[in-house]
Amino acid sequence: MECPHLTTSVCIVPDAAVFPNGCPSSWCCSVCRSNKSPWVCLTCSSVHCGRYVNGHAKKHYEDAQAPLNCHKRQEKTDKDRMQHTVCMDCSSYSTYCYRCDDFVVNDTKLCLVQKVREHLQNLENSAFTAERHRKRKFLESASLSKKLLKVNGSTTALCATGLRNLGNTCFMNAILQSLSNIQQFCCYFKELPAVELRNGKTAGRRTYHTRSQGDVNVSLVEEFRKTLCALWQGNQTAFSPESLFYVVWKIMPNFRGYQQQDAHEFMRYLLDHLHLELQGEFDGSSHSVLSQANCSRSASNKCCINGASTVVTSVFGGVLQNEVNCLICGTESRKFDPFLDLSLDIPSQFRNKRCKNQENGPTCTLRDCLRSFTDLEELDETELYTCLKCKKKQKSTKKFWIQKLPKVLCLHLKRFHWTAYLRNKVDTYVDFPLRGLDMKSFLLEPENIGPESCLYDLAAVVVHHGSGVGSGHYTAYATHKGRWFHFNDSTVTLTEEETVAKAKAYILFYVERQVPATTEKL
């Protein structure tokens, strides 16, 4: 956004000599001495930690606004109150105004903000001396030694990389880690050529984004590609996806800010926008990829999606047949609906069982949820179907069939539901197979499908810990080269299959089992 205080009475330090020496991203808070998330005040050049560390940068601003004592209360002019309102992130060089409570993109008439930014960039570049290189190599070797583990008696490297939490971004981290372990999806993006977004005056400079910038040339596909490339390289314990998160802020307004968000909703928005950008038709709107109209069954049996097919639809795209029968005249209506994932209700008769080993009542299985989704149901009074023969709304039944299975079957368990005032969580344990999920009984024409092509093996699981959608914490389990990992933001640990099987799944990613090629006899 445009900050009015930058062009009026905010004082920006013009003299670069008053700033500390050394790499700005390593500066320490003048109060708690923490070097995490340092911010520099553009009025007095003091350095403080961000609000998600100890919040001393915001406290510095608040202290500057309060009068020293009652006698001086009237002496505090509006110009004085404008001071210490603007600060700069020492890592990304983004500018934040506490009075606007937002990131800002404009500058003073003398371009003092840009001068400060250039000085910090020069400090960062000059900080990479030989001593610093030796220290970095030592830290990297120590980090890699910590990531060595014993597997079958031999020592191997734990090559998995975590994702830093940028402030309640665990919902994003869990989805990114899950998608990074779906090989046919991940490999496509990692093999894309890099896109250079910087040119002209900004060439060679570090790119920075803000959530309130105007029209800027940002690419979700490019930042998604960079993030996937940074994972599984094994040369760092954790990667900060801040550039991707700022692009998300730019093109997905629903996810601006640092509130906890719903991981499933984020996944759908992410896939939709990746699909649209890959088509070359992205216009910043947040409409869904799936077209509910003009969808018909084609001879090639492809998933009918808006526009041209992309890796998103070729990997996650499937087709449902929606069959509605009028109970008055018996008229049958069929409609084919494309999908990227299936949202499954947890049957109410299982909702009292909250863990796998709990004795009371039967255990809910994933097949129970799938059966509930595809079973014949009578539509209630609020969902009456307009019968084409009766020419009016009539009581009717509805049934889903899967007409085409995707390569990667994404199943979302509907754990959150609205009551009169709250969105409560269904904490029921759902038993799910790690291998051999058979989808043949849910197909429209199972006789046309080979037995192996209906089997799916689990690739990743997203888990929500806590009681509500606006709170709690997200983690993910995923399998990589035959081993299961638990991704908890920046922490990645090896885990056992038994631990994965006990998880209360929220989103499940199943990969189609590959049918071995058969050699035809001559």
Short mmCIF file of C-alpha atoms in Angstrom, two decimals:
data_model
loop_
_atom_site.label_atom_id
_atom_site.label_comp_id
_atom_site.label_asym_id
_atom_site.label_seq_id
_atom_site.Cartn_x
_atom_site.Cartn_y
_atom_site.Cartn_z
CA MET A 1 0.00 0.00 0.00
CA GLU A 2 0.99 3.67 -0.29
CA CYS A 3 1.96 5.01 3.14
CA PRO A 4 0.99 8.70 3.67
CA HIS A 5 3.42 9.00 6.60
CA LEU A 6 6.47 8.42 4.38
CA THR A 7 5.70 11.53 2.34
CA THR A 8 4.81 13.79 5.29
CA SER A 9 6.73 13.88 8.54
CA VAL A 10 8.38 10.51 9.07
CA CYS A 11 12.10 10.96 9.62
CA ILE A 12 14.27 8.51 7.67
CA VAL A 13 17.89 8.17 8.74
CA PRO A 14 19.89 9.67 5.83
CA ASP A 15 23.33 8.80 7.14
CA ALA A 16 24.22 5.17 6.47
CA ALA A 17 27.11 5.35 8.93
CA VAL A 18 24.78 5.10 11.91
CA PHE A 19 23.72 1.54 11.05
CA PRO A 20 25.47 -1.44 12.67
CA ASN A 21 28.19 -3.30 10.81
CA GLY A 22 28.03 -6.87 9.62
CA CYS A 23 25.39 -8.82 7.74
CA PRO A 24 21.94 -7.21 8.38
CA SER A 25 20.17 -10.58 8.51
CA SER A 26 22.44 -11.50 11.46
CA TRP A 27 21.91 -8.33 13.47
CA CYS A 28 20.78 -8.87 17.06
CA CYS A 29 17.85 -7.27 18.87
CA SER A 30 19.13 -4.46 21.12
CA VAL A 31 16.87 -5.71 23.94
CA CYS A 32 16.91 -9.54 23.94
CA ARG A 33 19.98 -10.06 21.70
CA SER A 34 18.04 -12.49 19.48
CA ASN A 35 19.18 -12.58 15.83
CA LYS A 36 15.89 -14.07 14.63
CA SER A 37 13.76 -11.82 12.41
CA PRO A 38 15.69 -8.53 12.94
CA TRP A 39 13.97 -5.25 11.99
CA VAL A 40 15.71 -1.86 11.84
CA CYS A 41 13.90 1.36 12.76
CA LEU A 42 14.27 3.93 9.96
CA THR A 43 14.08 6.82 12.43
CA CYS A 44 16.81 5.90 14.92
CA SER A 45 18.47 2.85 13.23
CA SER A 46 17.96 0.70 16.33
CA VAL A 47 17.49 -3.03 15.72
CA HIS A 48 14.75 -5.07 17.36
CA CYS A 49 13.20 -8.51 16.91
CA GLY A 50 9.90 -9.10 15.08
CA ARG A 51 6.50 -9.74 16.61
CA TYR A 52 6.82 -13.50 16.22
CA VAL A 53 10.03 -13.61 18.26
CA ASN A 54 9.69 -11.31 21.28
CA GLY A 55 7.95 -8.35 19.65
CA HIS A 56 10.50 -5.70 20.65
CA ALA A 57 10.23 -3.88 17.29
CA LYS A 58 6.54 -3.18 17.90
CA LYS A 59 7.21 -2.28 21.54
CA HIS A 60 9.83 0.23 20.37
CA TYR A 61 7.16 1.91 18.23
CA GLU A 62 4.58 1.85 21.06
CA ASP A 63 7.04 3.33 23.57
CA ALA A 64 7.82 6.16 21.16
CA GLN A 65 4.14 7.09 20.93
CA ALA A 66 3.55 7.32 24.68
CA PRO A 67 4.49 10.63 26.48
CA LEU A 68 7.21 10.41 29.11
CA ASN A 69 5.05 11.86 31.86
CA CYS A 70 1.89 13.82 32.46
CA HIS A 71 3.65 17.22 32.28
CA LYS A 72 4.91 16.51 28.80
CA ARG A 73 1.63 15.06 27.54
CA GLN A 74 0.76 18.25 25.64
CA GLU A 75 4.27 18.70 24.31
CA LYS A 76 4.04 15.58 22.13
CA THR A 77 3.27 16.96 18.68
CA ASP A 78 1.80 15.04 15.76
CA LYS A 79 5.22 15.08 14.13
CA ASP A 80 6.73 13.42 17.21
CA ARG A 81 4.07 10.73 17.09
CA MET A 82 4.99 10.00 13.48
CA GLN A 83 8.52 8.99 14.46
CA HIS A 84 9.66 5.37 14.77
CA THR A 85 6.66 4.16 12.78
CA VAL A 86 8.48 2.70 9.78
CA CYS A 87 10.91 -0.22 9.97
CA MET A 88 12.64 -2.51 7.48
CA ASP A 89 13.05 -6.29 7.49
CA CYS A 90 16.80 -6.95 7.58
CA SER A 91 16.38 -10.16 5.58
CA SER A 92 13.92 -9.32 2.78
CA TYR A 93 14.26 -5.46 2.94
CA SER A 94 10.48 -5.08 2.94
CA THR A 95 9.20 -1.91 4.64
CA TYR A 96 6.46 -1.96 7.28
CA CYS A 97 4.52 0.95 8.82
CA TYR A 98 3.03 0.37 12.27
CA ARG A 99 0.56 3.23 11.92
CA CYS A 100 -0.78 1.73 8.67
CA ASP A 101 -0.34 -1.79 10.08
CA ASP A 102 0.75 -2.98 6.66
CA PHE A 103 3.72 -3.39 4.33
CA VAL A 104 4.32 -0.23 2.25
CA VAL A 105 5.91 0.25 -1.17
CA ASN A 106 6.29 4.01 -1.67
CA ASP A 107 9.29 6.19 -0.76
CA THR A 108 10.17 9.72 0.35
CA LYS A 109 10.82 12.48 -2.18
CA LEU A 110 14.57 12.01 -1.67
CA CYS A 111 14.28 8.21 -2.07
CA LEU A 112 15.72 7.68 1.41
CA VAL A 113 14.07 4.28 1.87
CA GLN A 114 15.76 2.96 -1.26
CA LYS A 115 19.10 4.39 -0.10
CA VAL A 116 18.77 2.52 3.19
CA ARG A 117 17.82 -0.65 1.33
CA GLU A 118 20.85 -0.37 -0.96
CA HIS A 119 23.14 0.22 2.04
CA LEU A 120 21.83 -2.90 3.78
CA GLN A 121 22.31 -4.91 0.60
CA ASN A 122 25.91 -3.67 0.35
CA LEU A 123 26.52 -4.64 3.98
CA GLU A 124 25.18 -8.10 3.31
CA ASN A 125 27.39 -8.58 0.23
CA SER A 126 30.53 -7.33 1.96
CA ALA A 127 29.89 -9.61 4.96
CA PHE A 128 30.73 -12.72 2.94
CA THR A 129 34.45 -12.73 3.72
CA ALA A 130 36.75 -15.73 3.79
CA GLU A 131 36.19 -16.11 7.54
CA ARG A 132 32.45 -16.20 7.00
CA HIS A 133 32.82 -18.81 4.26
CA ARG A 134 34.88 -21.02 6.57
CA LYS A 135 32.31 -20.62 9.33
CA ARG A 136 29.48 -21.51 6.97
CA LYS A 137 31.26 -24.65 5.75
CA PHE A 138 31.85 -25.68 9.33
CA LEU A 139 28.17 -25.17 10.23
CA GLU A 140 27.02 -27.07 7.13
CA SER A 141 29.30 -30.02 7.90
CA ALA A 142 28.05 -30.03 11.50
CA SER A 143 24.46 -29.87 10.25
CA LEU A 144 24.98 -32.78 7.87
CA SER A 145 26.64 -34.86 10.57
CA LYS A 146 23.57 -34.39 12.73
CA LYS A 147 21.42 -35.65 9.86
CA LEU A 148 23.28 -38.96 9.59
CA LEU A 149 21.31 -41.97 10.74
CA LYS A 150 21.63 -45.73 10.96
CA VAL A 151 19.66 -47.76 8.44
CA ASN A 152 20.23 -51.53 8.38
CA GLY A 153 23.54 -51.04 10.17
CA SER A 154 24.96 -48.58 7.63
CA THR A 155 25.19 -44.80 7.95
CA THR A 156 23.19 -42.75 5.45
CA ALA A 157 22.26 -39.09 5.18
CA LEU A 158 18.83 -37.78 6.11
CA CYS A 159 18.34 -35.64 3.00
CA ALA A 160 14.90 -34.26 3.93
CA THR A 161 14.59 -30.51 4.47
CA GLY A 162 12.06 -28.82 6.73
CA LEU A 163 10.11 -25.60 6.07
CA ARG A 164 10.35 -22.71 8.50
CA ASN A 165 7.12 -21.46 10.04
CA LEU A 166 6.66 -17.81 9.02
CA GLY A 167 3.85 -17.24 11.52
CA ASN A 168 1.01 -19.78 11.58
CA THR A 169 2.06 -21.08 8.14
CA CYS A 170 2.08 -24.74 9.17
CA PHE A 171 -1.01 -25.25 6.95
CA MET A 172 1.09 -24.26 3.92
CA ASN A 173 4.16 -26.24 5.02
CA ALA A 174 2.18 -29.47 5.43
CA ILE A 175 0.69 -29.18 1.94
CA LEU A 176 4.03 -28.28 0.33
CA GLN A 177 5.79 -31.24 1.96
CA SER A 178 3.00 -33.58 0.85
CA LEU A 179 3.08 -32.38 -2.76
CA SER A 180 6.88 -32.54 -2.83
CA ASN A 181 6.64 -36.30 -2.21
CA ILE A 182 4.27 -36.96 -5.12
CA GLN A 183 7.01 -37.69 -7.61
CA GLN A 184 5.15 -37.36 -10.93
CA PHE A 185 3.81 -33.96 -9.81
CA CYS A 186 6.98 -32.66 -8.14
CA CYS A 187 9.37 -33.73 -10.91
CA TYR A 188 7.43 -31.76 -13.51
CA PHE A 189 7.98 -28.46 -11.66
CA LYS A 190 11.60 -29.19 -10.74
CA GLU A 191 12.43 -29.79 -14.41
CA LEU A 192 10.89 -26.48 -15.53
CA PRO A 193 13.43 -23.82 -16.63
CA ALA A 194 14.00 -20.95 -14.20
CA VAL A 195 12.16 -17.72 -14.91
CA GLU A 196 14.09 -14.46 -14.41
CA LEU A 197 11.65 -11.93 -12.99
CA ARG A 198 14.16 -9.13 -12.46
CA ASN A 199 15.24 -6.75 -15.18
CA GLY A 200 16.16 -3.12 -15.77
CA LYS A 201 16.99 -1.16 -12.64
CA THR A 202 16.33 -4.12 -10.35
CA ALA A 203 18.74 -6.45 -12.16
CA GLY A 204 21.15 -8.10 -9.75
CA ARG A 205 19.25 -7.02 -6.66
CA ARG A 206 17.49 -9.22 -4.21
CA THR A 207 13.80 -9.48 -5.01
CA TYR A 208 11.35 -8.56 -2.26
CA HIS A 209 7.57 -8.67 -2.24
CA THR A 210 4.86 -7.15 -0.09
CA ARG A 211 1.27 -8.25 0.34
CA SER A 212 -0.04 -4.84 -0.76
CA GLN A 213 2.03 -4.18 -3.87
CA GLY A 214 0.30 -3.10 -7.01
CA ASP A 215 0.72 -4.90 -10.29
CA VAL A 216 4.08 -6.62 -10.05
CA ASN A 217 5.47 -9.46 -12.11
CA VAL A 218 5.17 -12.39 -9.72
CA SER A 219 4.94 -16.06 -10.66
CA LEU A 220 3.41 -18.67 -8.40
CA VAL A 221 4.76 -21.45 -10.63
CA GLU A 222 8.32 -20.08 -10.37
CA GLU A 223 8.28 -19.70 -6.57
CA PHE A 224 6.64 -23.12 -6.22
CA ARG A 225 9.41 -24.57 -8.42
CA LYS A 226 12.13 -22.93 -6.32
CA THR A 227 10.60 -24.29 -3.11
CA LEU A 228 10.39 -27.84 -4.45
CA CYS A 229 13.99 -27.65 -5.69
CA ALA A 230 15.14 -26.59 -2.21
CA LEU A 231 13.61 -29.67 -0.60
CA TRP A 232 15.39 -33.05 -0.59
CA GLN A 233 18.77 -31.57 -1.50
CA GLY A 234 20.18 -32.37 1.94
CA ASN A 235 22.36 -29.25 2.19
CA GLN A 236 20.24 -27.47 4.82
CA THR A 237 18.04 -28.49 7.70
CA ALA A 238 15.26 -26.01 6.94
CA PHE A 239 14.23 -23.74 4.08
CA SER A 240 12.30 -20.48 4.45
CA PRO A 241 9.46 -20.28 1.87
CA GLU A 242 8.97 -16.54 2.38
CA SER A 243 9.12 -15.65 -1.33
CA LEU A 244 6.39 -18.20 -2.10
CA PHE A 245 4.31 -16.96 0.85
CA TYR A 246 4.48 -13.34 -0.34
CA VAL A 247 3.31 -14.42 -3.81
CA VAL A 248 0.45 -16.28 -2.11
CA TRP A 249 -0.42 -13.02 -0.33
CA LYS A 250 -0.39 -11.21 -3.64
CA ILE A 251 -2.62 -13.54 -5.67
CA MET A 252 -4.70 -15.25 -2.94
CA PRO A 253 -6.21 -12.50 -0.73
CA ASN A 254 -7.92 -15.08 1.50
CA PHE A 255 -4.52 -16.13 2.89
CA ARG A 256 -3.10 -12.70 3.71
CA GLY A 257 -1.98 -12.19 7.28
CA TYR A 258 -0.71 -14.60 9.88
CA GLN A 259 -3.92 -16.30 11.03
CA GLN A 260 -4.23 -20.07 11.02
CA GLN A 261 -5.83 -21.22 7.77
CA ASP A 262 -7.47 -24.42 6.56
CA ALA A 263 -4.92 -26.69 4.83
CA HIS A 264 -7.47 -28.23 2.46
CA GLU A 265 -8.74 -24.83 1.35
CA PHE A 266 -5.15 -23.70 0.74
CA MET A 267 -4.40 -26.83 -1.29
CA ARG A 268 -7.39 -26.22 -3.56
CA TYR A 269 -6.49 -22.56 -4.11
CA LEU A 270 -2.87 -23.52 -4.79
CA LEU A 271 -3.75 -26.20 -7.35
CA ASP A 272 -6.33 -23.95 -9.02
CA HIS A 273 -3.89 -21.06 -9.43
CA LEU A 274 -1.03 -23.29 -10.57
CA HIS A 275 -3.34 -24.75 -13.22
CA LEU A 276 -4.48 -21.34 -14.43
CA GLU A 277 -0.95 -19.91 -14.54
CA LEU A 278 0.35 -22.94 -16.42
CA GLN A 279 -2.41 -22.36 -18.95
CA GLY A 280 -1.12 -18.81 -19.43
CA GLU A 281 -4.56 -17.42 -18.57
CA PHE A 282 -4.05 -16.37 -14.95
CA ASP A 283 -5.73 -13.03 -14.28
CA GLY A 284 -5.55 -12.81 -10.47
CA SER A 285 -9.11 -13.98 -9.86
CA SER A 286 -9.85 -16.81 -7.47
CA HIS A 287 -12.45 -18.73 -9.45
CA SER A 288 -12.27 -22.50 -9.37
CA VAL A 289 -10.55 -24.60 -11.99
CA LEU A 290 -13.45 -26.99 -12.22
CA SER A 291 -16.17 -26.09 -14.67
CA GLN A 292 -19.61 -27.11 -13.53
CA ALA A 293 -21.15 -26.40 -16.92
CA ASN A 294 -20.60 -27.73 -20.43
CA CYS A 295 -19.03 -30.90 -19.07
CA SER A 296 -19.79 -34.00 -21.05
CA ARG A 297 -18.40 -37.47 -21.37
CA SER A 298 -15.87 -37.54 -24.18
CA ALA A 299 -14.65 -40.45 -26.25
CA SER A 300 -11.14 -40.10 -24.86
CA ASN A 301 -12.48 -40.31 -21.30
CA LYS A 302 -10.52 -37.23 -20.22
CA CYS A 303 -11.30 -35.11 -17.19
CA CYS A 304 -13.20 -32.06 -18.42
CA ILE A 305 -11.54 -28.98 -16.91
CA ASN A 306 -11.58 -25.29 -17.83
CA GLY A 307 -9.22 -24.75 -20.77
CA ALA A 308 -6.25 -26.87 -21.73
CA SER A 309 -4.98 -29.74 -19.61
CA THR A 310 -1.98 -29.14 -17.32
CA VAL A 311 0.06 -31.28 -14.96
CA VAL A 312 -2.47 -30.41 -12.23
CA THR A 313 -5.42 -31.92 -14.06
CA SER A 314 -3.44 -34.80 -15.58
CA VAL A 315 -2.23 -35.90 -12.13
CA PHE A 316 -5.15 -35.04 -9.82
CA GLY A 317 -8.04 -34.87 -12.29
CA GLY A 318 -10.86 -37.43 -12.17
CA VAL A 319 -14.52 -37.53 -13.22
CA LEU A 320 -17.66 -38.28 -11.17
CA GLN A 321 -21.04 -39.33 -12.54
CA ASN A 322 -23.84 -37.65 -10.62
CA GLU A 323 -27.04 -39.69 -11.04
CA VAL A 324 -30.37 -38.16 -9.88
CA ASN A 325 -33.73 -40.02 -10.02
CA CYS A 326 -37.12 -38.38 -9.63
CA LEU A 327 -39.20 -40.33 -7.07
CA ILE A 328 -42.46 -39.22 -8.69
CA CYS A 329 -42.04 -40.09 -12.37
CA GLY A 330 -38.79 -42.09 -12.28
CA THR A 331 -36.93 -39.78 -14.70
CA GLU A 332 -33.17 -40.26 -14.48
CA SER A 333 -30.68 -37.43 -14.95
CA ARG A 334 -26.94 -37.95 -15.36
CA LYS A 335 -24.18 -35.37 -15.12
CA PHE A 336 -20.41 -35.73 -15.31
CA ASP A 337 -18.45 -33.57 -12.86
CA PRO A 338 -14.64 -33.22 -12.88
CA PHE A 339 -12.81 -33.26 -9.55
CA LEU A 340 -9.32 -32.71 -8.17
CA ASP A 341 -10.15 -34.21 -4.78
CA LEU A 342 -13.06 -35.90 -3.01
CA SER A 343 -14.43 -34.53 0.27
CA LEU A 344 -15.78 -37.39 2.41
CA ASP A 345 -18.09 -37.21 5.42
CA ILE A 346 -17.22 -39.28 8.48
CA PRO A 347 -20.38 -41.34 9.20
CA SER A 348 -22.07 -40.19 12.41
CA GLN A 349 -22.28 -43.69 13.91
CA PHE A 350 -18.49 -43.75 14.31
CA ARG A 351 -17.95 -40.33 15.84
CA ASN A 352 -17.51 -41.53 19.43
CA LYS A 353 -14.34 -43.49 18.69
CA ARG A 354 -11.35 -41.17 18.90
CA CYS A 355 -8.34 -43.48 18.77
CA LYS A 356 -7.39 -46.73 17.04
CA ASN A 357 -7.17 -48.86 20.19
CA GLN A 358 -10.34 -47.54 21.84
CA GLU A 359 -12.64 -50.48 22.60
CA ASN A 360 -16.15 -49.02 22.50
CA GLY A 361 -17.82 -49.35 19.11
CA PRO A 362 -16.58 -50.32 15.66
CA THR A 363 -13.71 -48.51 14.00
CA CYS A 364 -14.50 -46.21 11.09
CA THR A 365 -12.55 -47.12 7.97
CA LEU A 366 -11.75 -45.13 4.87
CA ARG A 367 -13.98 -47.49 2.89
CA ASP A 368 -16.88 -46.56 5.23
CA CYS A 369 -16.34 -42.91 4.29
CA LEU A 370 -16.15 -43.77 0.57
CA ARG A 371 -19.32 -45.85 0.79
CA SER A 372 -21.10 -43.00 2.55
CA PHE A 373 -20.04 -40.72 -0.31
CA THR A 374 -21.23 -43.04 -3.09
CA ASP A 375 -24.32 -44.58 -1.42
CA LEU A 376 -27.78 -43.78 -2.70
CA GLU A 377 -29.32 -40.94 -0.66
CA GLU A 378 -32.64 -39.14 -0.71
CA LEU A 379 -32.30 -35.39 -1.10
CA ASP A 380 -33.88 -33.34 1.68
CA GLU A 381 -36.36 -30.48 1.26
CA THR A 382 -33.60 -27.88 0.77
CA GLU A 383 -32.08 -29.82 -2.17
CA LEU A 384 -35.16 -30.66 -4.23
CA TYR A 385 -34.35 -31.54 -7.83
CA THR A 386 -36.13 -29.83 -10.73
CA CYS A 387 -37.44 -32.74 -12.81
CA LEU A 388 -37.36 -32.08 -16.55
CA LYS A 389 -40.43 -34.25 -17.10
CA CYS A 390 -42.53 -33.02 -14.16
CA LYS A 391 -41.42 -29.41 -14.84
CA LYS A 392 -41.09 -28.69 -11.12
CA LYS A 393 -39.03 -29.54 -8.05
CA GLN A 394 -39.68 -33.05 -6.83
CA LYS A 395 -38.36 -35.45 -4.22
CA SER A 396 -35.47 -37.40 -5.66
CA THR A 397 -32.49 -39.62 -4.90
CA LYS A 398 -28.83 -38.99 -5.71
CA LYS A 399 -25.89 -41.31 -6.22
CA PHE A 400 -22.26 -40.76 -7.16
CA TRP A 401 -20.13 -43.06 -9.26
CA ILE A 402 -16.48 -42.56 -10.14
CA GLN A 403 -16.34 -42.51 -13.91
CA LYS A 404 -12.57 -41.90 -14.18
CA LEU A 405 -9.94 -42.38 -11.48
CA PRO A 406 -7.01 -39.93 -11.25
CA LYS A 407 -3.34 -40.84 -11.10
CA VAL A 408 -3.18 -39.33 -7.62
CA LEU A 409 -6.35 -39.74 -5.55
CA CYS A 410 -6.68 -36.95 -2.99
CA LEU A 411 -9.21 -37.71 -0.22
CA HIS A 412 -10.28 -34.97 2.18
CA LEU A 413 -11.99 -36.10 5.41
CA LYS A 414 -14.52 -33.47 6.48
CA ARG A 415 -13.41 -33.02 10.09
CA PHE A 416 -14.88 -29.53 10.54
CA HIS A 417 -18.59 -28.79 10.59
CA TRP A 418 -20.65 -25.77 11.50
CA THR A 419 -23.00 -25.66 14.46
CA ALA A 420 -25.21 -22.69 15.35
CA TYR A 421 -22.25 -20.52 16.37
CA LEU A 422 -19.02 -22.52 16.04
CA ARG A 423 -17.12 -24.66 13.57
CA ASN A 424 -16.43 -27.84 15.54
CA LYS A 425 -13.97 -30.61 14.80
CA VAL A 426 -14.87 -34.28 14.29
CA ASP A 427 -12.02 -35.99 16.13
CA THR A 428 -12.93 -39.54 15.08
CA TYR A 429 -10.11 -41.92 14.21
CA VAL A 430 -10.44 -43.24 10.62
CA ASP A 431 -8.51 -46.38 9.73
CA PHE A 432 -6.83 -46.07 6.32
CA PRO A 433 -4.63 -48.51 4.38
CA LEU A 434 -1.01 -47.66 3.65
CA ARG A 435 -1.04 -49.96 0.63
CA GLY A 436 -3.59 -51.48 -1.71
CA LEU A 437 -6.60 -49.16 -1.46
CA ASP A 438 -8.98 -50.87 -3.91
CA MET A 439 -11.31 -48.40 -5.67
CA LYS A 440 -12.90 -50.89 -8.09
CA SER A 441 -16.22 -51.19 -6.22
CA PHE A 442 -16.78 -47.41 -6.53
CA LEU A 443 -16.30 -47.28 -10.30
CA LEU A 444 -19.09 -46.77 -12.81
CA GLU A 445 -17.78 -49.46 -15.18
CA PRO A 446 -15.41 -51.67 -13.17
CA GLU A 447 -15.52 -54.44 -15.76
CA ASN A 448 -13.56 -52.22 -18.18
CA ILE A 449 -10.73 -51.67 -15.71
CA GLY A 450 -7.89 -54.07 -14.97
CA PRO A 451 -7.54 -55.23 -11.33
CA GLU A 452 -4.13 -53.59 -10.78
CA SER A 453 -5.15 -50.16 -12.13
CA CYS A 454 -7.68 -49.69 -9.29
CA LEU A 455 -5.10 -50.10 -6.50
CA TYR A 456 -3.57 -47.12 -4.74
CA ASP A 457 -0.70 -46.78 -2.28
CA LEU A 458 -0.44 -44.00 0.29
CA ALA A 459 2.11 -41.25 -0.49
CA ALA A 460 1.35 -38.56 2.11
CA VAL A 461 -1.00 -37.66 4.97
CA VAL A 462 -1.83 -34.21 6.38
CA VAL A 463 -2.85 -34.21 10.07
CA HIS A 464 -4.54 -31.44 12.05
CA HIS A 465 -3.72 -31.33 15.76
CA GLY A 466 -6.08 -29.33 17.96
CA SER A 467 -9.76 -28.59 18.36
CA GLY A 468 -10.70 -25.96 15.78
CA VAL A 469 -10.00 -24.93 12.18
CA GLY A 470 -8.77 -21.49 13.25
CA SER A 471 -6.34 -22.90 15.78
CA GLY A 472 -4.20 -25.98 16.32
CA HIS A 473 -1.28 -27.14 14.20
CA TYR A 474 -0.71 -29.02 10.93
CA THR A 475 1.96 -31.64 10.27
CA ALA A 476 2.46 -34.14 7.46
CA TYR A 477 3.69 -37.69 6.98
CA ALA A 478 5.14 -38.69 3.62
CA THR A 479 7.05 -41.59 2.15
CA HIS A 480 10.27 -41.08 0.22
CA LYS A 481 12.33 -43.92 -1.26
CA GLY A 482 10.61 -46.49 0.95
CA ARG A 483 10.96 -44.57 4.24
CA TRP A 484 8.34 -42.57 6.12
CA PHE A 485 9.12 -39.06 7.35
CA HIS A 486 7.25 -36.76 9.73
CA PHE A 487 7.33 -33.10 8.65
CA ASN A 488 6.69 -30.68 11.52
CA ASP A 489 7.63 -27.29 10.03
CA SER A 490 11.44 -27.04 10.23
CA THR A 491 11.79 -30.40 12.04
CA VAL A 492 11.96 -33.58 9.95
CA THR A 493 12.22 -37.01 11.59
CA LEU A 494 12.14 -40.60 10.41
CA THR A 495 9.08 -42.46 11.61
CA GLU A 496 7.55 -45.92 11.50
CA GLU A 497 4.58 -47.14 9.46
CA GLU A 498 2.75 -47.97 12.70
CA THR A 499 2.95 -44.31 13.74
CA VAL A 500 1.57 -43.17 10.40
CA ALA A 501 -1.30 -45.67 10.60
CA LYS A 502 -2.36 -44.26 14.01
CA ALA A 503 -2.59 -40.67 12.73
CA LYS A 504 -5.96 -38.91 12.55
CA ALA A 505 -5.80 -38.10 8.86
CA TYR A 506 -7.26 -34.89 7.45
CA ILE A 507 -6.04 -35.17 3.84
CA LEU A 508 -4.78 -38.40 2.23
CA PHE A 509 -2.78 -38.58 -1.00
CA TYR A 510 -2.92 -41.97 -2.72
CA VAL A 511 -0.78 -42.72 -5.80
CA GLU A 512 -1.99 -45.15 -8.46
CA ARG A 513 -0.02 -48.38 -8.35
CA GLN A 514 2.00 -48.82 -11.51
CA VAL A 515 1.02 -51.86 -13.57
CA PRO A 516 4.13 -53.74 -14.71
CA ALA A 517 4.52 -53.78 -18.47
CA THR A 518 3.78 -57.16 -20.07
CA THR A 519 5.63 -58.47 -23.09
CA GLU A 520 3.32 -59.69 -25.80
CA LYS A 521 4.09 -63.08 -27.31
CA LEU A 522 4.73 -63.15 -31.01
#
